[in-house]
Amino acid sequence: MHSAEIELKFPVVSLGDLERRLAELGFRLDTPRTFESNTLYDTPERKLKNNGELLRIREYGERHIVTHKRHPDDEDTASPYKVRIETESEVSDGVALAEIFTRLGYAPAFRYEKWRSEYSHPAQMRSGVSGHVVIDETPIGVYAELEGPTGWIDQTLVALGVSPGVCLTESYGRLFTAWKERTGSPAENLTFDEVHAAELVAR
């Protein structure tokens, strides 16, 4: 699948309040809370990162998904939304694909984990609106992502009572880097084991 991904993140202050508000607005839980493990691959010189590209293998429950992301050719750098050209496909054997990447000169560069829940609005879907909401419980906090047309994102933010001023376009990698700078954590990956182990040492 090849498409333009348009999204915004925002930090979740109260997970329970957000879940209740989504239910009040008619959103349906499509995918219950599921563990997700992501590995980014790159060359030793970080060629992909330096080019603004991403190559990822995601393990989501029992599924394995390979994804490539890049900036649009005509990117509007002033846009308040994060826009990426995304090409992805489900694969049957993530371990085999990782071996192929390694043989081609790519190696694991960064890992991040989260528990993800996915929501959509049945009435909106029937009317042709493809927006959806995901809630990500990460080792450094809970975030929600709105993905869909820009108008839908704006309307959903208003309905949820979320100010555009708190919205983010940073990747989890960048959020992790900023968190490390604030906390001085020695963790190298955004995984529950590494982050929690670093927090215990800091105490």
PDB file of C-alpha atoms in Angstrom:
ATOM      1  CA  MET A   1       0.000   0.000   0.000  1.00  0.00           C
ATOM      2  CA  HIS A   2       1.315   3.451  -0.955  1.00  0.00           C
ATOM      3  CA  SER A   3      -0.328   6.578   0.442  1.00  0.00           C
ATOM      4  CA  ALA A   4       0.160   9.970   2.066  1.00  0.00           C
ATOM      5  CA  GLU A   5      -0.105   9.710   5.850  1.00  0.00           C
ATOM      6  CA  ILE A   6      -1.359  12.889   7.565  1.00  0.00           C
ATOM      7  CA  GLU A   7      -1.355  12.955  11.347  1.00  0.00           C
ATOM      8  CA  LEU A   8      -0.988  14.900  14.581  1.00  0.00           C
ATOM      9  CA  LYS A   9      -0.088  13.668  18.064  1.00  0.00           C
ATOM     10  CA  PHE A  10      -1.019  15.070  21.429  1.00  0.00           C
ATOM     11  CA  PRO A  11      -0.053  14.017  24.969  1.00  0.00           C
ATOM     12  CA  VAL A  12      -2.867  12.364  26.910  1.00  0.00           C
ATOM     13  CA  VAL A  13      -3.428  13.827  30.367  1.00  0.00           C
ATOM     14  CA  SER A  14      -6.101  11.315  31.425  1.00  0.00           C
ATOM     15  CA  LEU A  15      -6.471   8.069  29.500  1.00  0.00           C
ATOM     16  CA  GLY A  16      -9.829   7.317  31.119  1.00  0.00           C
ATOM     17  CA  ASP A  17     -11.245  10.723  30.213  1.00  0.00           C
ATOM     18  CA  LEU A  18     -10.133  10.364  26.590  1.00  0.00           C
ATOM     19  CA  GLU A  19     -11.636   6.890  26.287  1.00  0.00           C
ATOM     20  CA  ARG A  20     -14.930   8.115  27.709  1.00  0.00           C
ATOM     21  CA  ARG A  21     -15.011  11.092  25.372  1.00  0.00           C
ATOM     22  CA  LEU A  22     -14.346   8.899  22.324  1.00  0.00           C
ATOM     23  CA  ALA A  23     -17.261   6.667  23.353  1.00  0.00           C
ATOM     24  CA  GLU A  24     -19.533   9.703  23.802  1.00  0.00           C
ATOM     25  CA  LEU A  25     -18.647  10.886  20.293  1.00  0.00           C
ATOM     26  CA  GLY A  26     -19.541   7.489  18.811  1.00  0.00           C
ATOM     27  CA  PHE A  27     -16.064   6.128  18.187  1.00  0.00           C
ATOM     28  CA  ARG A  28     -15.714   2.337  18.188  1.00  0.00           C
ATOM     29  CA  LEU A  29     -12.750   0.354  19.487  1.00  0.00           C
ATOM     30  CA  ASP A  30     -11.459  -1.536  16.436  1.00  0.00           C
ATOM     31  CA  THR A  31      -8.288  -2.987  17.938  1.00  0.00           C
ATOM     32  CA  PRO A  32      -8.141  -3.563  21.698  1.00  0.00           C
ATOM     33  CA  ARG A  33      -4.945  -2.669  23.569  1.00  0.00           C
ATOM     34  CA  THR A  34      -2.219  -4.635  21.773  1.00  0.00           C
ATOM     35  CA  PHE A  35       1.539  -4.762  22.329  1.00  0.00           C
ATOM     36  CA  GLU A  36       3.614  -3.338  19.494  1.00  0.00           C
ATOM     37  CA  SER A  37       7.362  -3.670  18.931  1.00  0.00           C
ATOM     38  CA  ASN A  38       9.117  -1.638  16.239  1.00  0.00           C
ATOM     39  CA  THR A  39      12.642  -1.900  14.861  1.00  0.00           C
ATOM     40  CA  LEU A  40      14.093   0.756  12.563  1.00  0.00           C
ATOM     41  CA  TYR A  41      16.801  -0.342  10.133  1.00  0.00           C
ATOM     42  CA  ASP A  42      19.534   1.790   8.622  1.00  0.00           C
ATOM     43  CA  THR A  43      23.079   1.681   7.287  1.00  0.00           C
ATOM     44  CA  PRO A  44      26.044   2.257   9.626  1.00  0.00           C
ATOM     45  CA  GLU A  45      26.285   5.796   8.182  1.00  0.00           C
ATOM     46  CA  ARG A  46      22.552   6.385   8.912  1.00  0.00           C
ATOM     47  CA  LYS A  47      21.888   7.044   5.242  1.00  0.00           C
ATOM     48  CA  LEU A  48      18.110   6.671   5.573  1.00  0.00           C
ATOM     49  CA  LYS A  49      17.823   8.932   8.613  1.00  0.00           C
ATOM     50  CA  ASN A  50      19.970  11.600   6.981  1.00  0.00           C
ATOM     51  CA  ASN A  51      17.715  11.471   3.907  1.00  0.00           C
ATOM     52  CA  GLY A  52      14.570  11.811   6.039  1.00  0.00           C
ATOM     53  CA  GLU A  53      13.532   8.202   5.366  1.00  0.00           C
ATOM     54  CA  LEU A  54      12.465   5.360   7.624  1.00  0.00           C
ATOM     55  CA  LEU A  55      12.591   1.590   7.150  1.00  0.00           C
ATOM     56  CA  ARG A  56      10.734  -0.355   9.830  1.00  0.00           C
ATOM     57  CA  ILE A  57       9.597  -3.831  10.775  1.00  0.00           C
ATOM     58  CA  ARG A  58       6.647  -3.722  13.167  1.00  0.00           C
ATOM     59  CA  GLU A  59       5.398  -6.640  15.222  1.00  0.00           C
ATOM     60  CA  TYR A  60       1.809  -5.856  16.205  1.00  0.00           C
ATOM     61  CA  GLY A  61       0.202  -8.733  18.041  1.00  0.00           C
ATOM     62  CA  GLU A  62       0.576 -11.649  15.630  1.00  0.00           C
ATOM     63  CA  ARG A  63       1.142  -9.437  12.589  1.00  0.00           C
ATOM     64  CA  HIS A  64       4.425  -8.320  10.997  1.00  0.00           C
ATOM     65  CA  ILE A  65       4.378  -5.178   8.850  1.00  0.00           C
ATOM     66  CA  VAL A  66       7.212  -3.662   6.819  1.00  0.00           C
ATOM     67  CA  THR A  67       7.040   0.099   6.253  1.00  0.00           C
ATOM     68  CA  HIS A  68       9.037   2.689   4.350  1.00  0.00           C
ATOM     69  CA  LYS A  69       8.355   6.391   4.951  1.00  0.00           C
ATOM     70  CA  ARG A  70       9.708   9.494   3.263  1.00  0.00           C
ATOM     71  CA  HIS A  71       8.979  13.211   3.036  1.00  0.00           C
ATOM     72  CA  PRO A  72       6.666  14.302   0.189  1.00  0.00           C
ATOM     73  CA  ASP A  73       8.417  15.690  -2.881  1.00  0.00           C
ATOM     74  CA  ASP A  74       6.362  18.887  -2.566  1.00  0.00           C
ATOM     75  CA  GLU A  75       6.455  19.082   1.237  1.00  0.00           C
ATOM     76  CA  ASP A  76       5.037  22.183   2.876  1.00  0.00           C
ATOM     77  CA  THR A  77       7.486  22.759   5.707  1.00  0.00           C
ATOM     78  CA  ALA A  78       5.149  25.336   7.275  1.00  0.00           C
ATOM     79  CA  SER A  79       2.270  22.860   7.605  1.00  0.00           C
ATOM     80  CA  PRO A  80       1.077  22.188  11.178  1.00  0.00           C
ATOM     81  CA  TYR A  81       0.507  18.540  10.216  1.00  0.00           C
ATOM     82  CA  LYS A  82       2.967  15.700   9.846  1.00  0.00           C
ATOM     83  CA  VAL A  83       2.779  14.383   6.272  1.00  0.00           C
ATOM     84  CA  ARG A  84       4.745  11.367   5.055  1.00  0.00           C
ATOM     85  CA  ILE A  85       4.558   9.165   1.991  1.00  0.00           C
ATOM     86  CA  GLU A  86       4.100   5.682   3.397  1.00  0.00           C
ATOM     87  CA  THR A  87       4.552   2.357   1.633  1.00  0.00           C
ATOM     88  CA  GLU A  88       3.809  -0.721   3.694  1.00  0.00           C
ATOM     89  CA  SER A  89       2.835  -4.353   3.454  1.00  0.00           C
ATOM     90  CA  GLU A  90       2.113  -7.187   5.840  1.00  0.00           C
ATOM     91  CA  VAL A  91       4.664 -10.011   5.739  1.00  0.00           C
ATOM     92  CA  SER A  92       4.387 -13.557   7.006  1.00  0.00           C
ATOM     93  CA  ASP A  93       7.881 -13.860   8.502  1.00  0.00           C
ATOM     94  CA  GLY A  94       9.377 -10.801  10.175  1.00  0.00           C
ATOM     95  CA  VAL A  95      12.511 -12.673  11.257  1.00  0.00           C
ATOM     96  CA  ALA A  96      13.273 -13.706   7.668  1.00  0.00           C
ATOM     97  CA  LEU A  97      12.781 -10.139   6.468  1.00  0.00           C
ATOM     98  CA  ALA A  98      15.139  -8.850   9.162  1.00  0.00           C
ATOM     99  CA  GLU A  99      17.769 -11.305   7.919  1.00  0.00           C
ATOM    100  CA  ILE A 100      17.296 -10.015   4.365  1.00  0.00           C
ATOM    101  CA  PHE A 101      17.757  -6.424   5.543  1.00  0.00           C
ATOM    102  CA  THR A 102      20.940  -7.422   7.376  1.00  0.00           C
ATOM    103  CA  ARG A 103      22.354  -9.129   4.287  1.00  0.00           C
ATOM    104  CA  LEU A 104      21.629  -5.992   2.269  1.00  0.00           C
ATOM    105  CA  GLY A 105      23.667  -3.838   4.645  1.00  0.00           C
ATOM    106  CA  TYR A 106      20.945  -2.592   6.984  1.00  0.00           C
ATOM    107  CA  ALA A 107      21.067  -3.178  10.728  1.00  0.00           C
ATOM    108  CA  PRO A 108      18.781  -2.391  13.684  1.00  0.00           C
ATOM    109  CA  ALA A 109      19.272   1.295  14.515  1.00  0.00           C
ATOM    110  CA  PHE A 110      16.510   1.988  17.036  1.00  0.00           C
ATOM    111  CA  ARG A 111      13.749   0.071  18.796  1.00  0.00           C
ATOM    112  CA  TYR A 112      10.577   1.409  20.357  1.00  0.00           C
ATOM    113  CA  GLU A 113       7.606  -0.237  22.052  1.00  0.00           C
ATOM    114  CA  LYS A 114       4.089   0.706  23.015  1.00  0.00           C
ATOM    115  CA  TRP A 115       0.631  -0.634  23.758  1.00  0.00           C
ATOM    116  CA  ARG A 116      -1.730   0.576  21.030  1.00  0.00           C
ATOM    117  CA  SER A 117      -5.533   0.821  20.844  1.00  0.00           C
ATOM    118  CA  GLU A 118      -7.262   1.860  17.608  1.00  0.00           C
ATOM    119  CA  TYR A 119     -10.602   3.626  17.164  1.00  0.00           C
ATOM    120  CA  SER A 120     -12.772   4.624  14.226  1.00  0.00           C
ATOM    121  CA  HIS A 121     -16.221   6.195  13.835  1.00  0.00           C
ATOM    122  CA  PRO A 122     -18.694   3.875  12.020  1.00  0.00           C
ATOM    123  CA  ALA A 123     -20.913   6.708  10.755  1.00  0.00           C
ATOM    124  CA  GLN A 124     -17.920   8.649   9.470  1.00  0.00           C
ATOM    125  CA  MET A 125     -16.535   5.564   7.736  1.00  0.00           C
ATOM    126  CA  ARG A 126     -19.895   4.978   6.003  1.00  0.00           C
ATOM    127  CA  SER A 127     -19.796   8.556   4.720  1.00  0.00           C
ATOM    128  CA  GLY A 128     -16.327   8.031   3.254  1.00  0.00           C
ATOM    129  CA  VAL A 129     -14.204   9.642   5.986  1.00  0.00           C
ATOM    130  CA  SER A 130     -11.143   7.514   6.646  1.00  0.00           C
ATOM    131  CA  GLY A 131      -9.858   9.184   9.816  1.00  0.00           C
ATOM    132  CA  HIS A 132      -8.988   7.163  12.894  1.00  0.00           C
ATOM    133  CA  VAL A 133      -7.674   7.662  16.419  1.00  0.00           C
ATOM    134  CA  VAL A 134      -4.953   5.601  18.048  1.00  0.00           C
ATOM    135  CA  ILE A 135      -3.866   5.684  21.678  1.00  0.00           C
ATOM    136  CA  ASP A 136      -0.247   4.749  22.346  1.00  0.00           C
ATOM    137  CA  GLU A 137       0.926   3.892  25.842  1.00  0.00           C
ATOM    138  CA  THR A 138       4.711   4.315  25.614  1.00  0.00           C
ATOM    139  CA  PRO A 139       7.451   3.994  28.244  1.00  0.00           C
ATOM    140  CA  ILE A 140       7.680   7.826  28.403  1.00  0.00           C
ATOM    141  CA  GLY A 141       3.992   8.684  28.437  1.00  0.00           C
ATOM    142  CA  VAL A 142       0.640   8.245  26.727  1.00  0.00           C
ATOM    143  CA  TYR A 143      -0.025   9.893  23.357  1.00  0.00           C
ATOM    144  CA  ALA A 144      -2.951   9.933  20.972  1.00  0.00           C
ATOM    145  CA  GLU A 145      -2.612  10.193  17.201  1.00  0.00           C
ATOM    146  CA  LEU A 146      -5.237  11.497  14.826  1.00  0.00           C
ATOM    147  CA  GLU A 147      -4.683  10.266  11.286  1.00  0.00           C
ATOM    148  CA  GLY A 148      -6.829  11.357   8.352  1.00  0.00           C
ATOM    149  CA  PRO A 149      -7.745  14.391   6.221  1.00  0.00           C
ATOM    150  CA  THR A 150      -6.698  17.733   7.715  1.00  0.00           C
ATOM    151  CA  GLY A 151     -10.314  18.913   8.071  1.00  0.00           C
ATOM    152  CA  TRP A 152     -11.222  15.755   9.963  1.00  0.00           C
ATOM    153  CA  ILE A 153      -8.220  16.180  12.261  1.00  0.00           C
ATOM    154  CA  ASP A 154      -9.234  19.765  13.053  1.00  0.00           C
ATOM    155  CA  GLN A 155     -12.864  18.821  13.741  1.00  0.00           C
ATOM    156  CA  THR A 156     -11.870  15.889  15.939  1.00  0.00           C
ATOM    157  CA  LEU A 157      -9.507  18.036  17.998  1.00  0.00           C
ATOM    158  CA  VAL A 158     -12.382  20.456  18.671  1.00  0.00           C
ATOM    159  CA  ALA A 159     -14.746  17.611  19.567  1.00  0.00           C
ATOM    160  CA  LEU A 160     -12.187  16.156  21.966  1.00  0.00           C
ATOM    161  CA  GLY A 161     -11.494  19.545  23.526  1.00  0.00           C
ATOM    162  CA  VAL A 162      -7.806  19.420  22.585  1.00  0.00           C
ATOM    163  CA  SER A 163      -5.994  22.670  21.833  1.00  0.00           C
ATOM    164  CA  PRO A 164      -3.921  22.699  18.625  1.00  0.00           C
ATOM    165  CA  GLY A 165      -1.220  24.333  20.731  1.00  0.00           C
ATOM    166  CA  VAL A 166      -0.413  21.039  22.486  1.00  0.00           C
ATOM    167  CA  CYS A 167      -0.255  19.000  19.268  1.00  0.00           C
ATOM    168  CA  LEU A 168       3.006  17.487  18.052  1.00  0.00           C
ATOM    169  CA  THR A 169       4.442  16.298  14.745  1.00  0.00           C
ATOM    170  CA  GLU A 170       7.576  14.679  16.174  1.00  0.00           C
ATOM    171  CA  SER A 171       8.224  10.966  15.762  1.00  0.00           C
ATOM    172  CA  TYR A 172       8.584   8.760  18.822  1.00  0.00           C
ATOM    173  CA  GLY A 173      12.306   8.716  18.135  1.00  0.00           C
ATOM    174  CA  ARG A 174      12.491  12.510  18.439  1.00  0.00           C
ATOM    175  CA  LEU A 175      10.237  12.521  21.505  1.00  0.00           C
ATOM    176  CA  PHE A 176      12.535   9.936  23.077  1.00  0.00           C
ATOM    177  CA  THR A 177      15.629  12.022  22.302  1.00  0.00           C
ATOM    178  CA  ALA A 178      14.015  15.087  23.891  1.00  0.00           C
ATOM    179  CA  TRP A 179      13.034  13.009  26.944  1.00  0.00           C
ATOM    180  CA  LYS A 180      16.641  11.745  27.286  1.00  0.00           C
ATOM    181  CA  GLU A 181      17.930  15.318  27.185  1.00  0.00           C
ATOM    182  CA  ARG A 182      15.471  16.366  29.906  1.00  0.00           C
ATOM    183  CA  THR A 183      16.088  13.398  32.174  1.00  0.00           C
ATOM    184  CA  GLY A 184      19.687  12.439  31.440  1.00  0.00           C
ATOM    185  CA  SER A 185      18.574   8.829  30.936  1.00  0.00           C
ATOM    186  CA  PRO A 186      21.197   6.455  29.479  1.00  0.00           C
ATOM    187  CA  ALA A 187      18.516   4.348  27.736  1.00  0.00           C
ATOM    188  CA  GLU A 188      19.334   3.815  24.053  1.00  0.00           C
ATOM    189  CA  ASN A 189      15.966   2.472  22.933  1.00  0.00           C
ATOM    190  CA  LEU A 190      12.386   3.400  23.768  1.00  0.00           C
ATOM    191  CA  THR A 191      11.568   0.042  25.285  1.00  0.00           C
ATOM    192  CA  PHE A 192       9.887  -0.638  28.603  1.00  0.00           C
ATOM    193  CA  ASP A 193      12.831  -2.669  29.926  1.00  0.00           C
ATOM    194  CA  GLU A 194      15.478  -0.066  29.055  1.00  0.00           C
ATOM    195  CA  VAL A 195      13.536   2.981  30.230  1.00  0.00           C
ATOM    196  CA  HIS A 196      12.435   1.388  33.496  1.00  0.00           C
ATOM    197  CA  ALA A 197      15.928   0.005  34.186  1.00  0.00           C
ATOM    198  CA  ALA A 198      17.404   3.477  33.657  1.00  0.00           C
ATOM    199  CA  GLU A 199      14.807   5.010  35.980  1.00  0.00           C
ATOM    200  CA  LEU A 200      15.686   2.490  38.708  1.00  0.00           C
ATOM    201  CA  VAL A 201      19.399   3.307  38.387  1.00  0.00           C
ATOM    202  CA  ALA A 202      18.622   7.041  38.590  1.00  0.00           C
ATOM    203  CA  ARG A 203      16.850   6.507  41.915  1.00  0.00           C
TER     204      ARG A 203
END
